[in-house]
PDB file of C-alpha atoms in Angstrom:
ATOM      1  CA  UNK A   1      26.337  13.941 -10.675  1.00 47.00           C
ATOM      2  CA  UNK A   2      26.360  13.769  -6.892  1.00 60.00           C
ATOM      3  CA  UNK A   3      25.873  10.656  -4.798  1.00 78.00           C
ATOM      4  CA  UNK A   4      22.205  10.990  -3.823  1.00 79.00           C
ATOM      5  CA  UNK A   5      22.437   8.244  -1.211  1.00 86.00           C
ATOM      6  CA  UNK A   6      23.965  10.775   1.195  1.00 89.00           C
ATOM      7  CA  UNK A   7      20.573  12.507   1.430  1.00 90.00           C
ATOM      8  CA  UNK A   8      18.796   9.425   2.781  1.00 92.00           C
ATOM      9  CA  UNK A   9      18.358   9.194   6.546  1.00 92.00           C
ATOM     10  CA  UNK A  10      18.479   6.055   8.657  1.00 91.00           C
ATOM     11  CA  UNK A  11      15.290   6.802  10.592  1.00 93.00           C
ATOM     12  CA  UNK A  12      12.508   9.286  11.283  1.00 94.00           C
ATOM     13  CA  UNK A  13      14.345  11.216  14.005  1.00 94.00           C
ATOM     14  CA  UNK A  14      17.495  11.750  11.940  1.00 95.00           C
ATOM     15  CA  UNK A  15      15.429  12.691   8.866  1.00 95.00           C
ATOM     16  CA  UNK A  16      13.386  15.197  10.866  1.00 95.00           C
ATOM     17  CA  UNK A  17      16.468  16.787  12.437  1.00 95.00           C
ATOM     18  CA  UNK A  18      18.045  17.138   9.005  1.00 95.00           C
ATOM     19  CA  UNK A  19      14.865  18.652   7.535  1.00 96.00           C
ATOM     20  CA  UNK A  20      14.698  21.186  10.369  1.00 95.00           C
ATOM     21  CA  UNK A  21      18.335  22.191   9.886  1.00 94.00           C
ATOM     22  CA  UNK A  22      17.863  22.627   6.113  1.00 93.00           C
ATOM     23  CA  UNK A  23      14.400  24.217   6.266  1.00 93.00           C
ATOM     24  CA  UNK A  24      15.044  26.968   8.796  1.00 89.00           C
ATOM     25  CA  UNK A  25      17.383  28.642   6.284  1.00 89.00           C
ATOM     26  CA  UNK A  26      14.339  29.330   4.063  1.00 87.00           C
ATOM     27  CA  UNK A  27      11.580  30.431   6.411  1.00 84.00           C
ATOM     28  CA  UNK A  28       9.292  29.666   9.282  1.00 84.00           C
ATOM     29  CA  UNK A  29       9.092  26.035  10.424  1.00 93.00           C
ATOM     30  CA  UNK A  30       6.086  25.104  12.519  1.00 93.00           C
ATOM     31  CA  UNK A  31       5.735  21.833  14.373  1.00 93.00           C
ATOM     32  CA  UNK A  32       2.298  20.196  14.248  1.00 91.00           C
ATOM     33  CA  UNK A  33       1.463  17.513  16.773  1.00 87.00           C
ATOM     34  CA  UNK A  34      -1.348  15.366  18.034  1.00 84.00           C
ATOM     35  CA  UNK A  35      -1.575  14.850  21.811  1.00 85.00           C
ATOM     36  CA  UNK A  36      -2.012  11.125  21.178  1.00 82.00           C
ATOM     37  CA  UNK A  37       1.203  10.729  19.156  1.00 86.00           C
ATOM     38  CA  UNK A  38       4.896  11.111  19.856  1.00 90.00           C
ATOM     39  CA  UNK A  39       5.559  12.041  16.217  1.00 92.00           C
ATOM     40  CA  UNK A  40       5.488  15.659  15.116  1.00 91.00           C
ATOM     41  CA  UNK A  41       5.003  16.910  11.573  1.00 92.00           C
ATOM     42  CA  UNK A  42       7.307  19.831  10.748  1.00 95.00           C
ATOM     43  CA  UNK A  43       6.103  22.185   8.023  1.00 94.00           C
ATOM     44  CA  UNK A  44       8.259  24.782   6.287  1.00 94.00           C
ATOM     45  CA  UNK A  45       6.178  27.767   5.238  1.00 91.00           C
ATOM     46  CA  UNK A  46       7.565  30.213   2.690  1.00 88.00           C
ATOM     47  CA  UNK A  47       5.656  33.229   1.426  1.00 87.00           C
ATOM     48  CA  UNK A  48       2.282  34.695   2.285  1.00 86.00           C
ATOM     49  CA  UNK A  49       0.495  34.674  -1.045  1.00 86.00           C
ATOM     50  CA  UNK A  50      -3.100  33.612  -1.603  1.00 86.00           C
ATOM     51  CA  UNK A  51      -2.124  30.702  -3.879  1.00 85.00           C
ATOM     52  CA  UNK A  52      -1.074  27.627  -1.910  1.00 87.00           C
ATOM     53  CA  UNK A  53       1.437  25.026  -3.018  1.00 87.00           C
ATOM     54  CA  UNK A  54       1.608  22.046  -0.660  1.00 90.00           C
ATOM     55  CA  UNK A  55       4.238  19.343  -1.093  1.00 91.00           C
ATOM     56  CA  UNK A  56       4.054  16.525   1.431  1.00 91.00           C
ATOM     57  CA  UNK A  57       5.816  13.267   1.999  1.00 92.00           C
ATOM     58  CA  UNK A  58       5.536  10.134   4.068  1.00 91.00           C
ATOM     59  CA  UNK A  59       1.792   9.452   3.979  1.00 89.00           C
ATOM     60  CA  UNK A  60       2.930   5.859   3.787  1.00 89.00           C
ATOM     61  CA  UNK A  61       5.748   5.646   6.293  1.00 87.00           C
ATOM     62  CA  UNK A  62       8.235   3.927   4.023  1.00 89.00           C
ATOM     63  CA  UNK A  63       7.821   6.702   1.436  1.00 91.00           C
ATOM     64  CA  UNK A  64       9.167   9.131   4.032  1.00 92.00           C
ATOM     65  CA  UNK A  65      12.737   8.079   3.314  1.00 94.00           C
ATOM     66  CA  UNK A  66      12.569   9.183  -0.322  1.00 94.00           C
ATOM     67  CA  UNK A  67      10.536  12.321   0.387  1.00 93.00           C
ATOM     68  CA  UNK A  68      12.865  13.412   3.152  1.00 95.00           C
ATOM     69  CA  UNK A  69      15.890  12.822   0.892  1.00 94.00           C
ATOM     70  CA  UNK A  70      14.228  14.861  -1.852  1.00 92.00           C
ATOM     71  CA  UNK A  71      13.575  17.766   0.529  1.00 93.00           C
ATOM     72  CA  UNK A  72      17.162  17.641   1.828  1.00 91.00           C
ATOM     73  CA  UNK A  73      18.706  17.652  -1.623  1.00 91.00           C
ATOM     74  CA  UNK A  74      16.333  20.325  -2.927  1.00 89.00           C
ATOM     75  CA  UNK A  75      16.862  22.629   0.057  1.00 90.00           C
ATOM     76  CA  UNK A  76      20.617  22.111   0.089  1.00 87.00           C
ATOM     77  CA  UNK A  77      20.784  23.044  -3.595  1.00 84.00           C
ATOM     78  CA  UNK A  78      18.910  26.322  -3.241  1.00 80.00           C
ATOM     79  CA  UNK A  79      15.251  25.350  -3.761  1.00 78.00           C
ATOM     80  CA  UNK A  80      14.791  27.910  -6.513  1.00 73.00           C
ATOM     81  CA  UNK A  81      10.980  27.904  -6.322  1.00 69.00           C
ATOM     82  CA  UNK A  82      11.267  29.245  -2.785  1.00 76.00           C
ATOM     83  CA  UNK A  83      12.783  32.482  -4.131  1.00 77.00           C
ATOM     84  CA  UNK A  84      11.478  35.608  -2.358  1.00 80.00           C
ATOM     85  CA  UNK A  85      10.126  37.032  -5.631  1.00 83.00           C
ATOM     86  CA  UNK A  86       7.236  34.528  -5.333  1.00 82.00           C
ATOM     87  CA  UNK A  87       6.374  35.332  -1.691  1.00 84.00           C
ATOM     88  CA  UNK A  88       3.492  37.711  -2.429  1.00 87.00           C
ATOM     89  CA  UNK A  89       1.800  35.391  -4.938  1.00 87.00           C
ATOM     90  CA  UNK A  90       2.338  32.024  -3.262  1.00 86.00           C
ATOM     91  CA  UNK A  91       2.449  30.334   0.095  1.00 86.00           C
ATOM     92  CA  UNK A  92       4.553  27.184  -0.212  1.00 88.00           C
ATOM     93  CA  UNK A  93       4.287  24.514   2.490  1.00 90.00           C
ATOM     94  CA  UNK A  94       6.725  21.604   2.623  1.00 93.00           C
ATOM     95  CA  UNK A  95       5.134  19.004   4.915  1.00 93.00           C
ATOM     96  CA  UNK A  96       7.782  16.602   6.206  1.00 95.00           C
ATOM     97  CA  UNK A  97       6.764  12.966   6.909  1.00 94.00           C
ATOM     98  CA  UNK A  98       3.069  12.874   7.745  1.00 91.00           C
ATOM     99  CA  UNK A  99       3.333   9.304   9.073  1.00 92.00           C
ATOM    100  CA  UNK A 100       6.335   9.318  11.408  1.00 93.00           C
ATOM    101  CA  UNK A 101       5.256   6.057  13.042  1.00 93.00           C
ATOM    102  CA  UNK A 102       5.231   4.284   9.682  1.00 93.00           C
ATOM    103  CA  UNK A 103       8.657   5.633   8.765  1.00 94.00           C
ATOM    104  CA  UNK A 104      10.158   4.721  12.139  1.00 94.00           C
ATOM    105  CA  UNK A 105       8.749   1.179  11.944  1.00 94.00           C
ATOM    106  CA  UNK A 106       9.240   0.640   8.177  1.00 94.00           C
ATOM    107  CA  UNK A 107       5.534   0.080   7.528  1.00 92.00           C
ATOM    108  CA  UNK A 108       2.935   1.639   5.270  1.00 90.00           C
ATOM    109  CA  UNK A 109       0.272   2.062   7.978  1.00 88.00           C
ATOM    110  CA  UNK A 110       0.127   4.434  10.945  1.00 86.00           C
ATOM    111  CA  UNK A 111       0.129   3.469  14.659  1.00 87.00           C
ATOM    112  CA  UNK A 112      -3.569   2.519  14.403  1.00 83.00           C
ATOM    113  CA  UNK A 113      -2.873   0.143  11.488  1.00 85.00           C
ATOM    114  CA  UNK A 114      -4.586   2.553   9.079  1.00 82.00           C
ATOM    115  CA  UNK A 115      -3.345   3.034   5.533  1.00 83.00           C
ATOM    116  CA  UNK A 116      -3.726   6.812   5.278  1.00 79.00           C
ATOM    117  CA  UNK A 117      -4.164   6.743   1.527  1.00 74.00           C
ATOM    118  CA  UNK A 118      -6.695   3.914   1.445  1.00 73.00           C
ATOM    119  CA  UNK A 119      -8.912   4.259   4.502  1.00 69.00           C
ATOM    120  CA  UNK A 120     -11.176   7.234   3.960  1.00 63.00           C
ATOM    121  CA  UNK A 121     -13.831   8.724   6.202  1.00 64.00           C
ATOM    122  CA  UNK A 122     -17.404   7.593   6.384  1.00 68.00           C
ATOM    123  CA  UNK A 123     -18.899  10.859   5.152  1.00 67.00           C
ATOM    124  CA  UNK A 124     -22.248  10.074   6.792  1.00 77.00           C
ATOM    125  CA  UNK A 125     -20.598   9.991  10.235  1.00 74.00           C
ATOM    126  CA  UNK A 126     -19.158  12.877  12.222  1.00 74.00           C
ATOM    127  CA  UNK A 127     -15.555  13.655  11.322  1.00 65.00           C
ATOM    128  CA  UNK A 128     -12.972  12.219  13.706  1.00 66.00           C
ATOM    129  CA  UNK A 129     -10.898  14.613  15.800  1.00 72.00           C
ATOM    130  CA  UNK A 130      -7.835  15.688  13.897  1.00 71.00           C
ATOM    131  CA  UNK A 131      -5.766  18.156  15.875  1.00 71.00           C
ATOM    132  CA  UNK A 132      -3.051  18.579  13.280  1.00 73.00           C
ATOM    133  CA  UNK A 133      -5.458  19.288  10.435  1.00 70.00           C
ATOM    134  CA  UNK A 134      -7.409  21.803  12.494  1.00 73.00           C
ATOM    135  CA  UNK A 135      -4.159  23.626  13.356  1.00 76.00           C
ATOM    136  CA  UNK A 136      -2.874  23.607   9.767  1.00 75.00           C
ATOM    137  CA  UNK A 137      -6.105  24.196   7.781  1.00 68.00           C
ATOM    138  CA  UNK A 138      -5.445  27.839   6.874  1.00 73.00           C
ATOM    139  CA  UNK A 139      -1.888  27.060   5.799  1.00 73.00           C
ATOM    140  CA  UNK A 140      -2.877  24.170   3.557  1.00 70.00           C
ATOM    141  CA  UNK A 141      -6.191  25.191   1.987  1.00 69.00           C
ATOM    142  CA  UNK A 142      -6.507  27.882  -0.681  1.00 65.00           C
ATOM    143  CA  UNK A 143      -9.468  30.149  -1.097  1.00 62.00           C
ATOM    144  CA  UNK A 144     -12.082  29.042  -3.647  1.00 58.00           C
ATOM    145  CA  UNK A 145     -11.172  30.040  -7.164  1.00 54.00           C
ATOM    146  CA  UNK A 146      -7.588  28.792  -7.157  1.00 52.00           C
ATOM    147  CA  UNK A 147      -8.627  26.092  -9.630  1.00 51.00           C
ATOM    148  CA  UNK A 148      -9.230  28.835 -12.213  1.00 52.00           C
ATOM    149  CA  UNK A 149      -5.615  29.976 -11.796  1.00 49.00           C
ATOM    150  CA  UNK A 150      -4.339  26.404 -12.046  1.00 50.00           C
ATOM    151  CA  UNK A 151      -6.306  25.867 -15.255  1.00 48.00           C
ATOM    152  CA  UNK A 152      -4.916  29.079 -16.766  1.00 49.00           C
ATOM    153  CA  UNK A 153      -1.336  28.167 -15.911  1.00 48.00           C
ATOM    154  CA  UNK A 154      -1.479  24.445 -16.602  1.00 48.00           C
ATOM    155  CA  UNK A 155      -3.931  23.754 -19.440  1.00 40.00           C
TER     156      UNK A 155
END
């Protein structure tokens, strides 16, 4: 068994650089950004199928260290699910460290002191501007009916 500690990065910038180096061997990497943040969110996209598989990490900044290490180890060892034979059925998106601020500062919250997995929208109010979501919507959201496929495969 290999020493998994070698996959862990010291900080957000090193983790992101490592992800980019590993990910570009598998497909297109797009950088998503918000004009109000210095942190980008790189996303590896593999395949063009109608069924979407999204794996993200770092919603809570401190979780970014483990998620980034997982991506590095998985990509370095061939990431078998990313095999080209699946490209017509699936679009796989690996979303690297959603909360770069939290990872860089070793905190759970983002730069606005918001816990991204606890503070949800007020659905009665207008949605806040979210540049990164608007830019990535089509990549991340499947067409209606995918749940039927999931139920057939899973249950």
